[in-house]
Coordinates of C-alpha atoms and ligand atoms in Angstrom, one line a residue:
M776 CA 326.8 33.2 107.0
S777 CA 325.4 32.2 110.4
S778 CA 322.4 34.2 111.4
L779 CA 320.3 35.0 114.5
R780 CA 316.7 36.2 114.6
L781 CA 315.2 38.5 117.3
I782 CA 311.5 38.0 117.8
P783 CA 310.0 40.2 120.5
L784 CA 306.6 38.9 121.8
G785 CA 306.1 41.5 124.5
G786 CA 307.6 44.6 126.1
L787 CA 308.5 46.4 122.9
G788 CA 305.9 49.1 122.2
E789 CA 304.6 49.0 125.7
I790 CA 305.8 49.0 129.3
G791 CA 305.4 45.5 130.8
M792 CA 305.0 41.9 129.6
N793 CA 308.6 41.5 128.6
C794 CA 309.3 38.5 126.4
L795 CA 312.0 38.1 123.7
A796 CA 312.7 35.0 121.6
L797 CA 316.2 34.5 120.1
E798 CA 316.1 32.0 117.2
Q799 CA 318.9 30.2 115.4
R800 CA 318.8 26.9 113.4
G801 CA 315.1 26.6 114.3
E802 CA 315.9 26.6 118.0
V803 CA 314.6 29.3 120.4
L804 CA 316.0 30.8 123.6
V805 CA 313.3 32.9 125.4
V806 CA 314.5 35.8 127.5
D807 CA 312.0 36.9 130.2
C808 CA 308.4 36.1 130.3
G809 CA 306.4 38.8 132.1
V810 CA 302.8 40.0 132.5
A811 CA 301.1 43.3 132.1
F812 CA 297.8 44.5 133.6
D813 CA 294.6 45.6 132.0
E814 CA 293.3 48.8 133.5
R815 CA 289.8 48.8 131.8
G816 CA 288.0 47.4 134.8
L817 CA 286.8 44.3 132.9
G818 CA 288.0 41.9 135.6
V819 CA 291.2 40.8 133.8
D820 CA 293.7 39.6 136.4
V821 CA 296.8 39.6 134.1
V822 CA 297.8 39.9 130.5
H823 CA 300.5 37.7 129.1
P824 CA 302.1 37.3 125.6
D825 CA 300.5 35.0 123.1
F826 CA 303.2 32.3 122.7
A827 CA 301.7 30.7 119.5
A828 CA 304.4 32.1 117.3
L829 CA 306.9 29.8 119.1
E830 CA 305.1 26.6 118.2
Q831 CA 307.0 26.3 114.9
Y832 CA 310.4 26.2 116.7
R833 CA 312.2 23.9 119.1
V834 CA 312.2 25.9 122.4
A835 CA 315.4 25.1 124.3
G836 CA 314.8 27.1 127.5
L837 CA 313.7 30.2 129.3
F838 CA 316.2 32.6 130.9
V839 CA 315.1 35.4 133.2
T840 CA 317.1 38.5 133.9
H841 CA 315.5 39.3 137.3
G842 CA 312.4 38.6 139.4
H843 CA 310.0 41.5 138.6
E844 CA 306.5 40.5 137.6
D845 CA 306.9 42.1 134.1
H846 CA 309.7 39.6 133.6
I847 CA 308.6 36.4 135.3
G848 CA 304.8 36.7 135.9
A849 CA 303.8 34.8 132.7
I850 CA 306.1 31.8 133.3
P851 CA 303.3 29.5 134.6
Y852 CA 301.3 30.1 131.5
F853 CA 304.4 29.6 129.3
L854 CA 305.3 26.3 130.9
R855 CA 301.8 25.0 130.2
R856 CA 302.8 25.0 126.5
F857 CA 306.5 24.5 126.6
D858 CA 308.0 22.1 129.2
V859 CA 311.5 23.6 129.3
P860 CA 313.9 24.5 132.1
V861 CA 313.9 28.0 133.6
Y862 CA 317.3 29.6 134.2
G863 CA 318.1 32.6 136.3
S864 CA 319.6 34.1 139.4
R865 CA 318.7 32.7 142.8
Y866 CA 316.3 35.4 143.9
A867 CA 314.5 35.5 140.6
L868 CA 314.0 31.8 140.7
G869 CA 312.9 32.0 144.3
L870 CA 310.0 34.2 143.1
V871 CA 309.3 31.9 140.2
R872 CA 309.1 29.1 142.7
E873 CA 306.4 31.0 144.6
R874 CA 304.4 31.5 141.4
A875 CA 304.8 27.9 140.4
A876 CA 303.5 26.8 143.8
E877 CA 300.5 29.1 143.5
H878 CA 299.7 27.6 140.1
E879 CA 300.2 24.1 141.5
I880 CA 302.9 23.2 138.9
L881 CA 305.9 23.2 141.3
D882 CA 306.4 19.4 140.9
Y883 CA 307.0 19.8 137.1
V884 CA 309.1 22.9 137.0
E885 CA 312.8 22.6 136.4
L886 CA 314.7 25.6 137.9
C887 CA 318.3 26.0 137.1
E888 CA 320.3 28.6 139.1
V889 CA 323.0 30.3 137.1
P890 CA 325.3 32.5 139.2
P891 CA 326.8 35.6 137.5
R892 CA 330.0 35.0 135.5
T893 CA 329.1 31.4 134.9
V894 CA 327.9 30.1 131.6
A895 CA 324.8 27.9 131.0
R896 CA 324.3 26.0 127.8
V897 CA 320.7 26.4 126.6
G898 CA 320.5 24.4 123.4
S899 CA 322.9 26.0 120.9
F900 CA 323.1 29.2 123.0
H901 CA 325.6 29.9 125.7
V902 CA 324.3 32.3 128.3
E903 CA 326.2 34.1 131.0
P904 CA 324.5 36.4 133.5
I905 CA 326.3 39.5 134.5
R906 CA 325.5 41.4 137.7
V907 CA 323.8 44.8 137.2
T908 CA 322.0 47.0 139.8
H909 CA 318.3 47.5 139.7
S910 CA 315.4 47.9 142.2
I911 CA 315.4 44.2 143.1
A912 CA 318.1 41.9 144.4
D913 CA 320.0 39.6 142.0
A914 CA 319.3 41.5 138.8
T915 CA 321.4 40.5 135.8
A916 CA 322.2 41.3 132.2
L917 CA 322.8 38.4 129.9
A918 CA 325.7 37.8 127.5
I919 CA 324.5 35.4 124.9
R920 CA 326.9 33.7 122.5
T921 CA 325.0 33.0 119.3
D922 CA 325.8 31.9 115.7
A923 CA 325.9 35.6 114.7
G924 CA 328.2 36.6 117.5
L925 CA 327.8 38.0 121.0
A926 CA 324.4 39.5 122.0
V927 CA 324.1 41.5 125.2
H928 CA 320.7 42.0 126.8
T929 CA 320.9 44.5 129.7
G930 CA 317.7 43.4 131.5
D931 CA 316.5 46.2 133.7
F932 CA 319.4 48.2 135.1
K933 CA 320.8 51.4 136.4
F934 CA 324.3 52.2 137.5
D935 CA 324.1 52.4 141.3
E936 CA 327.6 53.0 142.7
S937 CA 326.7 51.9 146.3
P938 CA 323.9 49.3 146.2
P939 CA 322.8 48.5 149.8
D940 CA 323.5 44.7 149.3
G941 CA 327.1 45.4 148.2
E942 CA 326.5 43.5 145.0
T943 CA 328.0 46.0 142.6
F944 CA 327.5 46.4 138.9
D945 CA 330.0 44.2 137.1
V946 CA 331.4 47.0 134.9
A947 CA 334.6 45.1 134.4
R948 CA 332.9 42.2 132.8
F949 CA 331.1 44.5 130.4
E950 CA 334.4 46.0 129.4
E951 CA 335.8 42.6 128.7
L952 CA 332.9 41.7 126.5
S953 CA 333.2 45.0 124.7
R954 CA 336.9 44.2 123.9
E955 CA 335.8 40.8 122.6
G956 CA 333.3 42.6 120.4
V957 CA 329.5 42.8 120.9
R958 CA 327.4 42.1 117.8
V959 CA 324.2 43.5 119.2
L960 CA 323.1 45.2 122.4
L961 CA 319.5 45.2 123.6
S962 CA 319.0 47.8 126.4
D963 CA 316.4 49.1 128.8
S964 CA 314.6 52.2 127.5
T965 CA 312.1 53.0 130.3
N966 CA 313.7 56.2 131.6
V967 CA 315.0 57.7 128.3
D968 CA 313.1 61.0 129.2
A969 CA 314.8 61.4 132.6
S970 CA 317.9 63.5 132.7
G971 CA 320.7 63.5 135.2
P972 CA 322.1 60.5 137.1
T973 CA 319.7 57.9 138.3
G974 CA 320.6 58.1 142.0
S975 CA 321.4 55.6 144.6
E976 CA 319.3 53.5 146.9
Q977 CA 321.6 54.6 149.8
G978 CA 320.4 58.1 149.3
V979 CA 316.8 56.9 149.8
G980 CA 317.9 55.1 152.9
R981 CA 319.3 58.4 154.3
T982 CA 316.1 60.3 153.5
L983 CA 313.8 57.6 155.1
D984 CA 316.1 57.4 158.1
G985 CA 315.6 61.2 158.6
I986 CA 311.9 61.0 158.3
V987 CA 311.5 58.0 160.7
G988 CA 313.9 59.6 163.2
S989 CA 312.0 62.8 163.5
A990 CA 308.5 61.1 163.6
R991 CA 306.7 61.0 166.9
E992 CA 303.8 58.6 166.0
A993 CA 303.5 55.6 163.7
V994 CA 305.2 55.7 160.3
V995 CA 304.0 53.8 157.3
V996 CA 306.3 53.5 154.3
A997 CA 304.6 52.4 151.1
L998 CA 306.8 50.8 148.4
F999 CA 307.1 48.0 145.8
A1000 CA 307.6 45.0 148.0
S1001 CA 310.0 43.5 145.4
N1002 CA 312.6 46.2 146.4
V1003 CA 314.4 44.1 148.8
H1004 CA 317.2 46.6 149.2
R1005 CA 314.7 49.1 150.5
L1006 CA 313.1 46.5 152.8
R1007 CA 316.5 45.7 154.1
M1008 CA 317.3 49.4 154.8
L1009 CA 313.9 49.8 156.5
G1010 CA 314.8 47.0 158.8
E1011 CA 318.0 48.8 159.8
I1012 CA 316.2 52.1 160.2
A1013 CA 313.5 50.4 162.4
R1014 CA 316.2 48.9 164.6
R1015 CA 318.1 52.2 164.9
H1016 CA 315.0 54.1 166.0
G1017 CA 313.6 51.4 168.3
R1018 CA 310.6 50.5 166.1
K1019 CA 309.1 47.2 164.9
I1020 CA 308.5 46.4 161.3
V1021 CA 304.8 45.8 160.7
P1022 CA 304.2 44.2 157.3
L1023 CA 301.0 45.5 155.7
G1024 CA 300.0 43.6 152.5
R1025 CA 300.5 40.1 151.2
S1026 CA 303.3 40.8 148.9
V1027 CA 305.5 42.3 151.6
V1028 CA 305.1 39.0 153.5
T1029 CA 305.8 37.0 150.3
H1030 CA 309.0 39.0 149.4
A1031 CA 310.2 38.9 153.0
R1032 CA 309.8 35.1 153.0
V1033 CA 311.5 34.6 149.6
A1034 CA 314.3 36.9 150.6
R1035 CA 315.0 34.7 153.6
A1036 CA 314.3 31.4 152.0
T1037 CA 317.0 30.9 149.4
S1038 CA 316.9 27.1 148.9
L1039 CA 315.4 26.5 145.5
A1040 CA 314.9 22.9 146.2
T1041 CA 312.8 23.3 149.3
G1042 CA 312.0 27.0 149.5
E1043 CA 313.4 26.9 153.0
E1044 CA 316.0 29.1 154.6
A1045 CA 319.4 28.2 153.4
G1046 CA 321.9 30.4 155.2
L1047 CA 322.4 33.0 152.4
S1048 CA 319.9 35.8 153.0
Y1049 CA 318.9 38.9 151.1
L1050 CA 317.0 40.3 154.0
Q1051 CA 318.0 40.5 157.7
W1052 CA 314.6 40.8 159.4
P1053 CA 314.9 38.7 162.5
S1054 CA 311.7 37.5 164.1
D1055 CA 312.0 40.0 167.0
L1056 CA 312.1 42.9 164.5
V1057 CA 308.8 42.0 162.8
W1058 CA 305.5 42.6 164.5
P1059 CA 302.2 41.3 163.2
A1060 CA 299.7 44.0 162.2
E1061 CA 297.0 42.3 164.2
R1062 CA 298.9 43.1 167.4
A1063 CA 299.8 46.7 166.5
K1064 CA 297.6 48.0 169.2
E1065 CA 299.8 46.4 171.9
L1066 CA 302.7 48.7 171.1
P1067 CA 303.0 52.5 171.5
R1068 CA 302.5 54.2 168.1
R1069 CA 306.0 55.6 168.1
A1070 CA 307.3 52.0 168.0
L1071 CA 305.6 51.1 164.7
L1072 CA 307.1 51.2 161.3
G1073 CA 304.5 49.9 158.8
V1074 CA 305.6 48.6 155.4
A1075 CA 302.8 48.7 153.0
T1076 CA 302.0 47.7 149.4
G1077 CA 299.8 49.7 147.0
T1078 CA 301.9 52.7 145.9
Q1079 CA 300.0 52.8 142.6
G1080 CA 296.7 53.3 144.4
E1081 CA 295.6 49.7 143.6
E1082 CA 292.2 49.0 145.0
G1083 CA 292.3 46.4 147.8
A1084 CA 296.0 46.9 148.4
A1085 CA 297.2 47.8 151.9
L1086 CA 297.7 51.6 151.3
A1087 CA 294.3 52.1 149.8
R1088 CA 292.7 50.2 152.7
L1089 CA 294.7 52.2 155.2
A1090 CA 293.7 55.4 153.5
G1091 CA 290.0 54.4 153.4
G1092 CA 290.1 53.2 157.1
Q1093 CA 289.3 49.7 155.9
H1094 CA 292.4 47.9 157.0
P1095 CA 291.4 45.0 159.3
A1096 CA 294.2 45.5 161.7
F1097 CA 296.0 48.8 161.3
C1098 CA 294.4 52.2 161.8
L1099 CA 296.0 55.5 160.7
A1100 CA 295.6 58.4 163.1
P1101 CA 296.3 62.2 162.9
G1102 CA 300.0 62.8 163.5
D1103 CA 301.1 59.5 161.8
V1104 CA 303.5 59.9 158.9
V1105 CA 302.9 58.1 155.6
V1106 CA 305.8 58.0 153.1
M1107 CA 305.1 57.1 149.5
S1108 CA 308.5 55.7 148.6
S1109 CA 307.7 55.5 145.0
R1110 CA 306.7 57.4 141.8
V1111 CA 303.5 57.1 139.9
I1112 CA 303.6 54.9 136.9
P1113 CA 302.0 56.8 134.0
G1114 CA 298.3 55.8 133.8
N1115 CA 297.9 55.4 137.5
E1116 CA 297.7 59.2 138.4
A1117 CA 294.0 59.4 139.1
R1118 CA 293.9 56.3 141.4
V1119 CA 297.0 57.5 143.3
M1120 CA 295.5 61.0 143.8
R1121 CA 292.3 59.4 145.2
V1122 CA 294.4 57.5 147.8
I1123 CA 296.4 60.6 148.6
G1124 CA 293.1 62.5 149.1
D1125 CA 291.9 59.8 151.5
L1126 CA 295.2 59.9 153.4
L1127 CA 295.1 63.7 153.8
R1128 CA 291.5 63.5 155.1
R1129 CA 292.8 61.2 157.9
G1130 CA 295.1 64.0 159.0
V1131 CA 298.3 62.1 158.4
E1132 CA 301.5 63.8 157.5
L1133 CA 302.3 62.8 153.9
R1134 CA 305.8 62.6 152.4
T1135 CA 305.9 61.9 148.7
W1136 CA 308.3 62.2 145.8
W1137 CA 306.7 65.6 145.1
S1138 CA 307.5 67.0 148.5
D1139 CA 310.8 65.1 149.2
R1140 CA 312.7 64.1 146.1
G1141 CA 314.9 61.7 148.2
V1142 CA 312.1 59.2 149.2
H1143 CA 312.5 57.3 145.9
V1144 CA 314.9 56.6 143.1
S1145 CA 314.0 54.7 140.0
G1146 CA 315.5 51.3 139.3
H1147 CA 315.8 52.1 135.6
A1148 CA 318.7 53.9 133.9
H1149 CA 318.2 57.6 133.2
R1150 CA 319.4 58.9 129.8
D1151 CA 322.9 59.5 131.1
D1152 CA 323.2 55.9 132.3
Q1153 CA 321.7 54.6 129.0
R1154 CA 324.5 56.6 127.2
R1155 CA 327.1 55.1 129.6
M1156 CA 325.8 51.6 128.8
I1157 CA 326.1 52.0 125.0
E1158 CA 329.6 53.6 125.4
L1159 CA 330.6 50.7 127.7
V1160 CA 329.5 48.0 125.4
T1161 CA 330.3 49.7 122.0
P1162 CA 328.0 47.3 120.1
R1163 CA 327.9 47.0 116.3
A1164 CA 324.1 47.0 116.4
F1165 CA 321.5 48.3 118.9
V1166 CA 317.9 47.4 119.6
P1167 CA 316.1 49.4 122.3
V1168 CA 313.8 47.3 124.5
H1169 CA 311.5 47.7 127.5
G1170 CA 309.4 50.8 126.5
T1171 CA 306.6 52.3 124.5
L1172 CA 307.4 53.2 120.9
H1173 CA 308.1 56.7 122.2
H1174 CA 310.8 55.4 124.6
L1175 CA 312.3 53.0 122.0
S1176 CA 312.5 55.7 119.3
R1177 CA 314.3 58.2 121.6
H1178 CA 316.7 55.5 122.9
A1179 CA 317.4 54.5 119.2
A1180 CA 318.2 58.2 118.4
L1181 CA 320.6 58.3 121.4
A1182 CA 322.4 55.2 120.0
R1183 CA 322.7 56.7 116.5
E1184 CA 324.0 59.9 118.1
L1185 CA 326.7 57.8 119.8
G1186 CA 327.7 56.3 116.4
V1187 CA 326.3 52.8 116.7
P1188 CA 326.4 51.6 113.0
D1189 CA 323.1 49.6 113.0
V1190 CA 320.1 50.7 115.0
C1191 CA 316.7 49.0 114.6
V1192 CA 313.5 49.9 116.4
L1193 CA 311.3 46.7 116.8
E1194 CA 307.8 46.2 118.1
N1195 CA 306.1 43.1 119.3
G1196 CA 305.8 40.6 116.5
D1197 CA 308.6 42.1 114.3
V1198 CA 311.3 39.7 113.3
A1199 CA 314.8 41.1 112.9
Q1200 CA 317.8 39.2 111.5
V1201 CA 321.4 39.7 112.7
D1202 CA 324.0 38.3 110.3
G1203 CA 327.1 39.3 108.3
D1204 CA 325.1 42.0 106.5
G1205 CA 324.0 43.7 109.7
L1206 CA 320.7 44.0 111.5
R1207 CA 317.4 44.5 109.7
K1208 CA 313.7 43.7 110.0
T1209 CA 312.8 40.7 107.9
G1210 CA 309.2 39.9 108.7
R1211 CA 306.4 39.5 111.2
V1212 CA 304.9 36.9 113.4
H1213 CA 301.7 36.9 115.3
A1214 CA 302.2 38.5 118.7
G1215 CA 298.9 38.9 120.6
R1216 CA 297.9 39.5 124.2
V1217 CA 296.2 36.8 126.2
H1218 CA 293.9 38.0 129.0
V1219 CA 293.6 35.9 132.1
F1220 CA 290.7 35.8 134.6
A1221 CA 290.7 33.3 137.5
R1222 CA 293.6 31.4 135.8
R1223 CA 291.6 30.9 132.6
T1224 CA 292.0 32.6 129.2
L1225 CA 289.3 35.1 128.4
P1226 CA 288.5 34.9 124.6
S1227 CA 288.5 38.3 122.9
S1228 CA 284.7 37.9 122.2
V1229 CA 284.1 37.6 126.0
L1230 CA 286.2 40.7 126.6
Q1231 CA 284.3 42.6 124.0
E1232 CA 281.0 41.5 125.6
R1233 CA 282.3 42.6 129.0
A1234 CA 283.3 46.0 127.6
A1235 CA 279.8 46.4 126.0
L1236 CA 278.1 45.4 129.2
A1237 CA 280.2 47.8 131.3
S1238 CA 279.5 50.7 129.0
R1239 CA 275.8 50.2 128.0
G1240 CA 274.3 47.7 130.4
A1241 CA 272.0 44.8 129.5
A1242 CA 268.4 44.1 128.8
H1243 CA 266.6 40.8 128.4
V1244 CA 263.1 40.5 127.0
V1245 CA 260.8 37.4 127.2
V1246 CA 257.8 37.1 124.9
R1247 CA 255.2 34.4 125.0
V1248 CA 253.6 33.3 121.8
D1249 CA 250.7 31.0 121.3
A1250 CA 250.3 28.2 118.7
L1251 CA 248.7 30.7 116.3
G1252 CA 251.6 33.1 116.6
H1253 CA 249.9 35.7 118.7
P1254 CA 251.5 37.3 121.7
A1255 CA 250.1 35.6 124.8
G1256 CA 250.3 37.5 128.1
D1257 CA 252.6 40.2 129.2
V1258 CA 256.1 40.8 127.8
V1259 CA 258.7 40.5 130.6
L1260 CA 261.7 42.9 130.5
V1261 CA 264.7 42.7 132.8
T1262 CA 267.4 45.4 132.7
R1263 CA 270.8 45.6 134.4
G1264 CA 272.9 48.8 134.5
V1265 CA 270.5 50.6 132.1
V1266 CA 267.8 52.5 134.1
D1267 CA 266.5 52.8 137.6
G1268 CA 263.5 50.5 137.5
D1269 CA 261.4 52.6 139.9
V1270 CA 262.2 56.0 138.4
D1271 CA 261.9 54.8 134.8
A1272 CA 259.0 52.4 135.2
A1273 CA 257.0 54.3 132.5
L1274 CA 259.8 54.0 130.0
L1275 CA 260.1 50.2 130.7
A1276 CA 256.4 49.8 130.3
S1277 CA 256.3 51.5 126.9
A1278 CA 259.3 49.4 125.8
R1279 CA 257.4 46.3 126.7
L1280 CA 254.4 47.5 124.8
E1281 CA 256.5 48.2 121.8
A1282 CA 257.9 44.7 121.9
H1283 CA 254.4 43.3 122.2
S1284 CA 253.2 45.3 119.1
A1285 CA 256.3 44.2 117.2
V1286 CA 255.5 40.5 117.8
E1287 CA 251.8 41.1 117.0
G1288 CA 252.8 42.9 113.8
L1289 CA 255.0 40.1 112.7
S1290 CA 252.3 37.4 113.1
A1291 CA 249.8 39.7 111.3
K1292 CA 252.1 40.4 108.4
A1293 CA 252.8 36.7 108.0
G1294 CA 249.0 36.4 107.7
Y1295 CA 248.9 32.9 108.9
P1296 CA 247.3 30.6 109.5
G1297 CA 246.2 29.6 106.0
S1298 CA 248.0 32.2 103.9
G1299 CA 250.5 29.8 102.5
A1300 CA 253.4 31.9 103.8
A1301 CA 255.8 30.3 106.2
P1302 CA 254.9 31.2 109.7
P1303 CA 257.5 33.3 111.7
S1304 CA 260.0 31.2 113.6
D1305 CA 260.9 31.6 117.2
E1306 CA 264.1 33.4 116.0
D1307 CA 262.0 35.8 114.0
F1308 CA 259.8 36.6 117.0
A1309 CA 262.9 37.0 119.3
E1310 CA 264.6 39.3 116.8
A1311 CA 261.5 41.4 116.4
A1312 CA 261.1 41.8 120.2
R1313 CA 264.9 42.5 120.7
Q1314 CA 264.9 45.2 118.0
A1315 CA 261.8 46.8 119.5
I1316 CA 263.4 47.0 122.9
R1317 CA 266.6 48.5 121.5
R1318 CA 264.6 51.1 119.5
A1319 CA 262.3 52.0 122.4
L1320 CA 265.1 52.4 125.0
G1321 CA 267.6 53.9 122.5
R1322 CA 265.1 56.6 121.5
V1323 CA 264.7 57.9 125.0
L1324 CA 268.1 57.1 126.6
G1325 CA 270.3 57.9 123.6
F1326 CA 272.1 54.5 123.8
K1327 CA 271.1 50.9 123.2
P1328 CA 271.9 48.3 125.8
V1329 CA 273.2 44.8 125.0
T1330 CA 269.9 43.2 124.4
T1331 CA 268.9 39.5 124.3
A1332 CA 265.4 37.9 123.9
T1333 CA 263.7 34.6 124.6
V1334 CA 260.5 33.3 123.0
L1335 CA 258.3 30.9 125.0
R1336 CA 255.6 28.9 123.2
V1337 CA 252.5 28.6 125.3
E1338 CA 249.5 26.4 124.8
R1339 CA 246.1 27.9 124.9
Ligands
ZN250 ZN1 310.9 45.5 133.8
ZN251 ZN1 312.7 45.3 136.7

């Protein structure tokens, strides 16, 4: 019997870094290739899946469901190891193109646009994108014909009955596939805890229109710049109320450009447009002072309180071009992603101190809707597709487990919860876990991989600081001159001078003790080596500082041989 294996390398057991390999006959189709972020403050730019497990297969191609970072952000790193075509919708590939250009690999990337309801052959797989609605333009599910039957991957979705771009959810195609018989469904689990319908973008448009219409001064709306639907509605709102759109933040500018530039070959404007922001509607932030404040509608990035993003800089009064004033209205058209609460609250505090009027999801439910299906929509998807087997994707283990329970409740015969690195087989006998592969995380800093040893060092330095001791030893093995001790992030050198002095003394005695114990010269015992001296000094510093401070810094030592 023909079989198919599912090998998740990211996104299962976490939110972010989505990456799933489908394998049959030793050949692999990869669905999505995203990044996650590391919030430990260790200077990690992005985290991407470790692709090593795919080396043993022939990789036929990479198919993306839509253009969010957690689905496309790792593509440049993936392509370094696997030189294969990237398939997807036009807008998603437009964003991949931007990434490839940033990484200077644009000349080598093969981008293949696959419109919804058309089929692309990727090795032995036949893949058909199907239009779904989500918080980005051109989002798709994938119907994948495999040796084991039809697999449907929803991508990220919600059922939005009136999407602002008029590109409606292709429910009819899902119904057809369901009649044909779906072997396995993989579906977005993110919002399994949210009850009720997911809500429509048009409702957000109405709420934002009301807020902008009644504002007397400048309005700044903060959002995810990838939400082109919302950017488009803001353009219409600005025009209706005689305001100019002022882009605040690099990714607003990037997305506005990609949404206009739809030619994959050249990145230039090509007629079809996702975003109607004519040049007379957009006003550069640098020239904001030239217009009355009631004519400004700022669009800012940084809803998650990211340091250095436009919203945090506006709140802190550090934006180079745009200054918030009392009476301005700031709308946070977003919700807080779990884990970001403290950062967001700091930004909100700064905004309130500026005297602006703040409108958030807490005060005005209508300023945001999620792009991910609530529980009711997840149920509707399972009922629509009526699969024989179900694998929840896109969520922490909590989300996956609850989504799996929902599928069982709806009578799906085979339900399997997988985490990154699990291998599950789909065949005539059903769906079951059959093994594991290595599925690690690769941390990237300044485009280079950070080895885990370096990350551990960074974590230790961040939590305990560093000390370096230099001892000079003469030819007879006696300490010569003062011990030098340098610390970083350990003590205040002026306040704790006495502590540092006594630590230096202790290192000096340790070195002296070592040479005395060895009893050389002439004792016949091997004299201590430089390493012995360095280790004695290092341990002495750790002891001396640890005794008083209650922690031992990361400590290194150097021995210098001096001539007398
Ligand atoms: Zn996602
Ligand atoms: Zn998404």
